[in-house]
Amino acid sequence: MADYDYDLFTIGAGSGGVRASRMAASHGAKVAVAEEYRVGGTCVIRGCVPKKLFVYASHVHEEIEDAAGFGWTVEGARFDWKTLIANKDQEIDRLNGIYIRNLAGSGVEIIEDRAIIKDKHTIHLVNQNRDVTAKYILIATGATPNVHEVPGHEHAITSNEAFHLEELPKRIVVAGGGYISVEFAGIFNGLGVETTLLYRGEEILRGFDDDLRTTLHTEMEKKGVRIITGKVFDRIDKSGDELHATLSDGSVLETDAIMFAIGRNPNSQGLGLETVGVEVLPNGAIAVDAYSKTSIDNIYAVGDVTNRANLTPVAIREGAAFAETVFNNNPVAVDHSIIPTAVFSSPEIGTVGISEAEARKAFGRVDIYKSTFRAMKHTLSGRDEKTMMKIIVHPQTDRVLGVHMIGPASGEIIQAVGIAVQMGATKAQFDATVAVHPTAAEELVTMKTPEPQPDAIAAD
Ligand code: FAD
């Protein structure tokens, strides 16, 4: 290895890059990681973690409202955005420090700079204006928020800026129908902002089970979020402190802030990939094989920049599998087929396995078990909020193909259900599991009768 400065040079100290670097170092490799913004990456600095802290903040107002039904009087409750931001920033600084210490403790050299690839084994550090060499290069540069470049788009923010707004706006329009959009619409609405969600498609959360999509739509509207579908921005004009957003149908929304949450692009631009011939797909994702190897033998890529499943635990797994494959002589391919995940909307979603539409496409006839009910807490709080749980079962093998739920703690519950689904559990095994009472999750082991099949409904 003496021919190179490092055995591994990682570009990007986010979820995937940090895990890969630390594990490679633990196998004896000499590793450096370059980071151009903050160690920890999107998830820790401006993604999952600060977002979840905001979600907690946004739920407090419903807790206060619900308290009355349990005999509590809460007076003088006020929300202060600046306190939330300051406390969130303090926590992010703490986590950033832990990431830096863990990398250093693993023997990984951290280089605070933008890195680009100069040739197969050479990396250029842009600000330091010097080159280093490495036997292997790992690209773990993540993704960046997409913006709809209509006239006036510069007046809008993305999730990056949403974490640092000076003031909480009185009104906001969140554009997009994916999980980040519905989460931020829930956050702003819960914090008292008059919130509109604008989505160009027919229904929010494309790709999720249809019952999750329609239930979330209904519940968000009940909580006060205005949802406009089938339209996009034509232009955005600033008028004093206000923004006027002209939509594709000519109507105008007056608002104080606009946030784009319309998807994320793999961060593969300007990295010098074309100079070394790393294959990039038309959508900007770096093409990789099952072991995260690119079209160039010694260059690998993991995480959002490969656009496989853009989630932190997946990036971490891909990073770990890369280190195991390359530095521990033990080829490991990540299985992307069953990924439990949550959407921290209000109410929350937990989902694992395939949707009903996907199951019908793959298998034709499938059994659907579904339960929609009001959570026990709301019998006293009086809140009109529905919980929905749904199990999709293969009719011949009885295997559970998917579990989809919306309601409080769905993210927590789906993690445990994910183990069963990953193990290939059958509906009979779900039924053989003793219920935990009184919980919402007990519905998952007590649903006895499948929904009528669509052909039976049609014949009625
Ligand atoms: P990242 O974590 O994005 O790290 C890439 C790093 O590379 C960045 O720090 C960047 O500054 C650095 N970099 C880029 N180019 C260079 C360069 N040339 N030189 C040096 N450094 C460079 N996932 C979940 O699982 N659960 C959630 O609840 C969740 N919520 C999210 C909420 C939001 C608002 C967002 C935006 C994302 C969320 N995600 C969530 C997704 C998650 O953050 C990503 O999937 C994850 O961070 C991907 O990890 P990564 O290693 O691929 O890239």
XYZ file of C-alpha atoms and ligand atoms in Angstrom:
513
model
C 0.000 0.000 0.000
C 3.002 2.246 0.250
C 2.289 3.452 -3.276
C -0.673 5.513 -2.077
C -1.206 8.071 0.705
C -4.299 6.146 1.871
C -5.858 2.728 1.440
C -9.285 4.389 1.360
C -10.326 7.947 0.662
C -14.005 8.636 1.390
C -15.731 11.697 -0.070
C -18.522 12.778 2.277
C -18.822 12.244 6.036
C -22.527 11.439 6.178
C -24.336 8.262 7.222
C -22.720 5.986 4.616
C -19.264 7.560 4.460
C -18.734 7.626 8.218
C -19.762 3.994 8.711
C -17.652 2.782 5.790
C -14.600 4.771 6.925
C -14.758 3.595 10.526
C -15.243 -0.033 9.564
C -12.470 0.048 6.972
C -10.145 1.527 9.605
C -11.170 -1.209 12.067
C -9.965 -3.740 9.482
C -6.556 -2.049 9.469
C -6.931 0.312 6.502
C -5.387 3.792 6.470
C -8.434 6.001 5.876
C -9.188 9.682 5.270
C -12.616 11.242 4.837
C -13.289 14.640 3.282
C -16.306 16.690 4.360
C -17.170 20.066 2.833
C -19.932 21.056 5.264
C -20.364 19.321 8.623
C -19.390 15.826 9.777
C -22.534 13.758 10.324
C -24.069 14.558 6.938
C -27.660 15.231 6.007
C -29.337 12.959 8.535
C -27.637 14.354 11.595
C -27.150 17.977 10.547
C -30.208 18.806 8.415
C -32.341 15.728 7.972
C -33.761 12.975 10.167
C -32.555 14.211 13.540
C -33.489 17.924 13.546
C -36.676 17.016 11.673
C -37.744 14.559 14.383
C -37.018 17.169 17.051
C -39.307 19.572 15.160
C -41.957 16.834 14.940
C -41.882 16.455 18.732
C -42.283 20.225 19.063
C -45.235 20.241 16.689
C -47.093 17.531 18.631
C -47.127 19.489 21.887
C -50.044 21.641 20.862
C -52.281 18.576 20.346
C -51.121 17.167 23.683
C -52.235 20.394 25.312
C -55.585 20.306 23.529
C -56.085 16.639 24.436
C -55.252 17.290 28.091
C -58.668 18.799 28.812
C -60.463 15.474 28.371
C -58.247 13.996 31.093
C -59.062 16.761 33.541
C -56.074 19.007 32.968
C -56.267 22.730 32.476
C -53.199 24.096 30.762
C -52.994 27.877 30.839
C -50.616 30.319 29.275
C -48.982 27.834 26.884
C -46.817 29.662 24.340
C -44.445 28.512 21.663
C -41.117 30.207 21.000
C -39.445 29.286 17.698
C -36.069 30.772 18.664
C -35.859 28.530 21.753
C -36.610 25.467 19.637
C -33.939 26.434 17.077
C -31.330 27.142 19.765
C -31.984 23.867 21.589
C -32.014 21.918 18.334
C -28.709 23.526 17.281
C -27.154 22.617 20.622
C -28.170 18.982 20.156
C -26.881 18.917 16.563
C -23.543 20.373 17.769
C -23.356 17.624 20.392
C -23.982 14.896 17.807
C -21.535 16.491 15.363
C -18.898 16.367 18.116
C -19.627 12.682 18.778
C -19.250 11.857 15.077
C -15.928 13.706 14.907
C -14.638 11.977 18.061
C -15.771 8.537 16.847
C -14.044 8.976 13.499
C -10.846 10.197 15.134
C -11.075 7.423 17.739
C -11.267 4.875 14.925
C -8.095 6.308 13.419
C -9.810 7.998 10.458
C -8.270 11.300 9.347
C -10.903 14.001 8.815
C -10.167 16.534 6.090
C -12.445 19.570 6.128
C -12.572 20.320 2.443
C -14.383 19.683 -0.781
C -12.875 16.708 -2.577
C -13.094 15.896 -6.256
C -11.700 13.023 -8.244
C -8.765 13.837 -10.503
C -7.906 10.372 -11.726
C -8.530 6.777 -10.684
C -6.305 7.072 -7.628
C -5.958 10.835 -7.136
C -8.245 13.122 -5.178
C -7.988 16.895 -5.366
C -8.726 18.880 -2.201
C -10.250 22.057 -3.546
C -9.628 24.667 -0.825
C -6.272 23.286 0.257
C -5.362 23.038 -3.431
C -3.417 19.800 -3.056
C -3.712 16.241 -4.277
C -3.709 13.009 -2.307
C -3.733 9.434 -3.563
C -5.667 6.360 -2.468
C -5.947 2.733 -3.486
C -9.743 2.847 -3.149
C -12.113 5.806 -3.399
C -15.599 5.777 -1.883
C -18.123 8.340 -3.070
C -20.676 9.029 -0.331
C -21.772 12.528 -1.253
C -25.508 12.119 -0.609
C -28.204 14.139 -2.376
C -29.343 17.747 -2.635
C -32.861 19.236 -2.584
C -34.470 19.729 -5.957
C -36.017 23.105 -6.821
C -38.661 23.768 -9.487
C -36.961 26.544 -11.426
C -39.993 28.731 -12.131
C -39.545 32.510 -12.228
C -39.058 33.705 -8.651
C -37.951 30.306 -7.300
C -35.120 32.080 -5.484
C -37.688 33.402 -2.986
C -38.421 29.849 -1.852
C -36.558 27.731 0.680
C -35.790 24.011 0.917
C -35.475 21.751 3.961
C -31.881 23.004 4.326
C -33.078 26.527 5.177
C -36.207 25.408 7.057
C -33.980 24.344 9.951
C -32.620 27.891 10.349
C -35.509 30.254 9.666
C -35.096 33.491 11.637
C -38.833 33.697 12.275
C -41.646 31.189 12.047
C -43.809 32.390 9.118
C -47.522 32.984 9.681
C -48.363 31.173 6.425
C -46.416 28.680 4.342
C -46.886 26.698 1.147
C -44.964 23.421 1.102
C -44.586 22.068 -2.428
C -44.209 18.319 -2.952
C -46.020 15.115 -2.133
C -43.220 12.946 -0.747
C -42.407 12.122 2.835
C -40.348 15.252 3.523
C -43.187 17.435 2.258
C -45.914 15.815 4.373
C -43.621 15.816 7.413
C -42.854 19.530 7.132
C -46.502 20.377 6.422
C -47.337 18.577 9.691
C -44.545 20.364 11.551
C -45.539 23.850 10.429
C -49.247 23.179 10.942
C -48.601 21.822 14.431
C -46.588 24.917 15.297
C -49.536 27.126 14.364
C -48.524 28.144 10.832
C -51.364 28.366 8.277
C -50.120 25.567 6.028
C -50.877 24.649 2.417
C -49.432 21.564 0.738
C -49.219 21.825 -3.045
C -48.639 18.659 -5.044
C -48.624 18.195 -8.802
C -49.841 14.555 -8.660
C -53.260 13.187 -7.806
C -52.515 11.978 -4.298
C -49.714 12.538 -1.772
C -47.079 9.866 -0.959
C -46.763 8.224 -4.352
C -45.399 4.685 -4.023
C -46.943 4.078 -0.592
C -49.986 1.869 -0.019
C -53.117 3.671 -1.253
C -54.931 3.373 2.087
C -52.012 5.146 3.784
C -52.139 7.889 1.198
C -55.862 8.590 1.424
C -55.985 8.230 5.211
C -53.089 10.641 5.705
C -54.696 13.096 3.265
C -57.966 13.050 5.227
C -56.296 13.269 8.635
C -53.999 16.127 7.597
C -56.973 18.095 6.329
C -58.820 17.445 9.596
C -55.856 18.957 11.407
C -56.071 22.070 9.264
C -53.565 21.534 6.442
C -54.965 22.707 3.115
C -53.976 20.216 0.408
C -54.021 21.233 -3.259
C -53.280 18.465 -5.764
C -52.880 18.441 -9.537
C -51.236 21.884 -9.663
C -47.759 23.377 -9.670
C -46.237 26.845 -9.363
C -46.101 28.905 -12.549
C -44.258 31.777 -10.924
C -43.467 33.286 -7.549
C -43.502 37.052 -7.007
C -42.369 38.973 -3.985
C -44.595 41.824 -2.914
C -43.335 43.577 0.216
C -43.072 40.894 2.888
C -45.496 38.627 1.054
C -45.012 36.050 -1.645
C -47.592 35.628 -4.382
C -47.488 32.181 -5.950
C -49.295 31.867 -9.266
C -50.377 28.276 -9.857
C -50.721 26.418 -13.149
C -54.499 27.083 -13.208
C -53.933 30.827 -12.856
C -55.011 31.016 -9.206
C -52.773 32.899 -6.775
C -51.736 31.863 -3.268
C -50.667 34.638 -0.918
C -48.185 33.403 1.629
C -45.193 34.389 3.752
C -42.916 31.472 2.856
C -42.627 28.753 0.236
C -40.721 25.542 0.771
C -39.764 23.143 -2.003
C -39.761 19.500 -0.930
C -40.125 18.052 -4.407
C -37.445 15.406 -4.257
C -33.678 15.149 -3.984
C -31.037 14.775 -6.680
C -28.048 12.457 -6.285
C -25.049 14.684 -5.535
C -22.892 13.497 -8.418
C -22.266 16.790 -10.238
C -18.854 18.456 -10.255
C -17.061 15.497 -8.686
C -14.899 14.780 -11.723
C -16.708 11.525 -12.451
C -16.621 12.044 -16.204
C -12.828 12.485 -16.174
C -12.358 8.962 -14.761
C -15.315 7.386 -16.549
C -17.529 6.524 -13.563
C -20.922 5.679 -15.072
C -23.743 7.992 -14.053
C -27.369 7.082 -14.809
C -29.689 9.595 -16.556
C -31.223 10.538 -13.185
C -27.794 11.522 -11.854
C -27.333 8.421 -9.683
C -23.956 6.691 -9.752
C -24.397 3.207 -11.236
C -23.155 0.478 -8.884
C -23.257 -3.314 -8.664
C -24.603 -5.311 -5.713
C -21.346 -4.622 -3.833
C -21.547 -0.847 -4.470
C -18.732 -0.956 -7.001
C -18.939 1.640 -9.805
C -17.913 1.077 -13.401
C -14.317 1.741 -12.260
C -12.766 -1.131 -10.331
C -11.319 0.739 -7.338
C -14.097 3.339 -7.016
C -17.208 2.555 -4.968
C -20.312 4.567 -4.092
C -22.868 4.211 -1.291
C -25.926 6.022 0.041
C -28.187 8.604 -1.588
C -25.741 9.318 -4.409
C -26.595 5.847 -5.736
C -30.357 6.468 -5.348
C -31.223 2.913 -4.270
C -33.280 3.438 -1.103
C -32.569 6.918 0.203
C -32.654 6.311 3.930
C -30.006 6.572 6.608
C -30.062 2.941 7.801
C -29.671 1.838 4.172
C -26.679 4.151 3.581
C -25.140 2.810 6.807
C -25.632 -0.797 5.668
C -24.205 -0.099 2.247
C -21.173 1.559 3.849
C -20.659 -1.374 6.215
C -21.072 -3.922 3.395
C -18.525 -2.038 1.272
C -15.929 -2.092 4.084
C -16.588 -5.775 4.760
C -16.294 -6.616 1.047
C -13.176 -4.620 0.262
C -11.239 -4.563 3.539
C -12.281 -7.794 5.235
C -12.263 -10.059 2.204
C -15.892 -10.983 2.848
C -18.206 -9.948 -0.009
C -21.518 -8.668 1.372
C -24.411 -7.427 -0.781
C -27.158 -5.374 0.895
C -30.674 -6.765 0.515
C -32.910 -3.829 -0.486
C -36.076 -5.925 -0.809
C -37.658 -5.462 2.630
C -37.072 -2.074 4.238
C -39.250 -1.051 7.181
C -39.657 2.698 7.281
C -41.587 5.514 8.930
C -43.036 8.791 7.776
C -43.138 11.255 10.657
C -46.246 12.924 9.378
C -49.091 13.793 11.670
C -50.414 11.137 12.195
C -47.329 8.981 11.781
C -46.918 6.185 9.230
C -45.075 2.881 9.572
C -44.708 0.571 6.618
C -42.858 -2.586 5.613
C -43.094 -4.814 2.551
C -45.159 -4.251 -0.555
C -48.332 -2.225 -1.021
C -51.704 -3.745 -1.907
C -51.371 -2.463 -5.500
C -47.901 -4.022 -5.854
C -49.102 -7.289 -4.319
C -52.094 -7.507 -6.687
C -49.834 -6.800 -9.638
C -47.385 -9.515 -8.562
C -49.795 -12.191 -7.328
C -53.247 -11.283 -8.630
C -55.394 -12.323 -5.718
C -54.146 -11.411 -2.233
C -55.843 -11.349 1.154
C -56.187 -7.953 2.810
C -56.842 -7.567 6.523
C -57.718 -4.052 7.561
C -58.759 -2.308 10.732
C -59.697 1.358 11.090
C -60.465 2.619 14.570
C -60.195 5.505 16.996
C -57.229 5.140 19.365
C -58.237 4.577 23.011
C -56.687 7.871 24.088
C -59.084 9.784 21.883
C -62.168 8.329 23.566
C -61.426 10.826 26.348
C -59.540 13.494 24.435
C -62.408 13.675 21.950
C -59.998 14.046 19.052
C -61.428 12.915 15.731
C -58.387 10.986 14.480
C -58.395 7.543 12.908
C -55.759 4.832 13.177
C -55.536 2.403 10.254
C -53.682 -0.911 10.107
C -53.474 -3.218 7.160
C -51.862 -6.598 6.532
C -51.335 -7.998 3.043
C -51.140 -11.787 2.867
C -50.208 -14.212 0.100
C -53.294 -16.454 -0.228
C -51.406 -19.683 -0.999
C -48.339 -19.445 1.253
C -50.036 -17.336 3.995
C -46.869 -15.251 4.075
C -47.253 -11.641 5.212
C -46.193 -9.526 2.232
C -46.727 -6.107 3.733
C -47.867 -4.289 6.863
C -48.971 -0.662 6.632
C -50.175 1.480 9.478
C -51.012 5.075 10.270
C -51.527 6.326 13.792
C -49.543 7.204 16.914
C -46.223 5.345 17.335
C -46.489 3.611 13.954
C -42.760 4.128 13.386
C -41.910 2.424 16.673
C -44.305 -0.463 16.053
C -43.224 -1.146 12.467
C -39.607 -1.692 13.523
C -40.644 -4.786 15.494
C -43.143 -5.945 12.869
C -40.325 -5.610 10.325
C -38.438 -8.420 12.052
C -41.358 -10.785 11.547
C -41.862 -9.762 7.921
C -38.120 -10.066 7.252
C -38.217 -13.573 8.729
C -41.017 -14.520 6.352
C -43.725 -14.801 9.022
C -47.144 -16.099 8.015
C -50.509 -14.643 8.989
C -51.064 -17.756 11.119
C -47.915 -16.882 13.077
C -49.151 -13.314 13.571
C -52.447 -14.800 14.869
C -50.616 -17.222 17.165
C -48.890 -14.282 18.891
C -50.569 -13.218 22.137
C -51.934 -9.660 22.031
C -50.572 -6.895 24.249
C -53.606 -5.279 25.807
C -54.694 -2.493 25.748
C -52.614 -1.218 22.854
C -53.293 -0.179 19.276
C -50.704 -2.643 18.003
C -52.720 -5.617 19.270
C -54.914 -5.153 16.192
C -52.032 -6.626 14.200
C -52.546 -10.027 15.821
C -56.338 -9.946 16.141
C -57.552 -9.260 12.596
C -59.511 -12.398 11.719
C -61.523 -11.714 8.559
C -60.064 -10.631 5.247
C -61.696 -7.838 3.279
C -64.006 -9.017 0.479
C -62.041 -9.538 -2.748
C -62.536 -6.767 -5.354
C -64.172 -9.265 -7.759
C -66.644 -10.246 -5.013
C -67.415 -6.536 -4.432
C -67.901 -6.020 -8.163
C -70.294 -9.024 -8.291
C -72.442 -7.630 -5.437
P -25.358 12.328 3.429
O -25.738 11.996 4.808
O -26.136 13.353 2.703
O -23.827 12.783 3.485
C -23.150 13.276 2.370
C -22.074 14.219 2.865
O -21.152 14.453 1.802
C -22.606 15.582 3.275
O -22.193 15.872 4.584
C -21.988 16.549 2.259
O -21.678 17.819 2.831
C -20.725 15.798 1.875
N -20.192 16.120 0.544
C -20.873 16.144 -0.624
N -20.020 16.378 -1.651
C -18.793 16.504 -1.108
C -17.496 16.748 -1.661
N -17.297 16.885 -2.979
N -16.436 16.834 -0.818
C -16.608 16.687 0.521
N -17.818 16.454 1.102
C -18.882 16.353 0.283
N -33.672 9.126 6.377
C -34.183 8.264 7.285
O -33.785 7.090 7.302
N -35.142 8.657 8.190
C -35.602 9.928 8.224
O -36.462 10.266 9.044
C -35.066 10.862 7.287
N -35.476 12.160 7.302
C -34.920 13.040 6.432
C -35.351 14.366 6.474
C -34.831 15.294 5.606
C -35.300 16.723 5.673
C -33.842 14.895 4.660
C -33.262 15.910 3.713
C -33.409 13.592 4.612
C -33.940 12.642 5.490
N -33.563 11.301 5.467
C -34.088 10.416 6.365
C -32.618 10.794 4.445
C -31.198 10.676 5.005
O -30.792 11.915 5.527
C -30.259 10.228 3.903
O -30.755 9.044 3.306
C -28.862 9.940 4.424
O -28.322 11.077 5.056
C -27.951 9.496 3.271
O -26.644 9.323 3.725
P -25.421 9.509 2.731
O -24.210 9.025 3.461
O -25.724 8.936 1.421
O -25.312 11.077 2.471
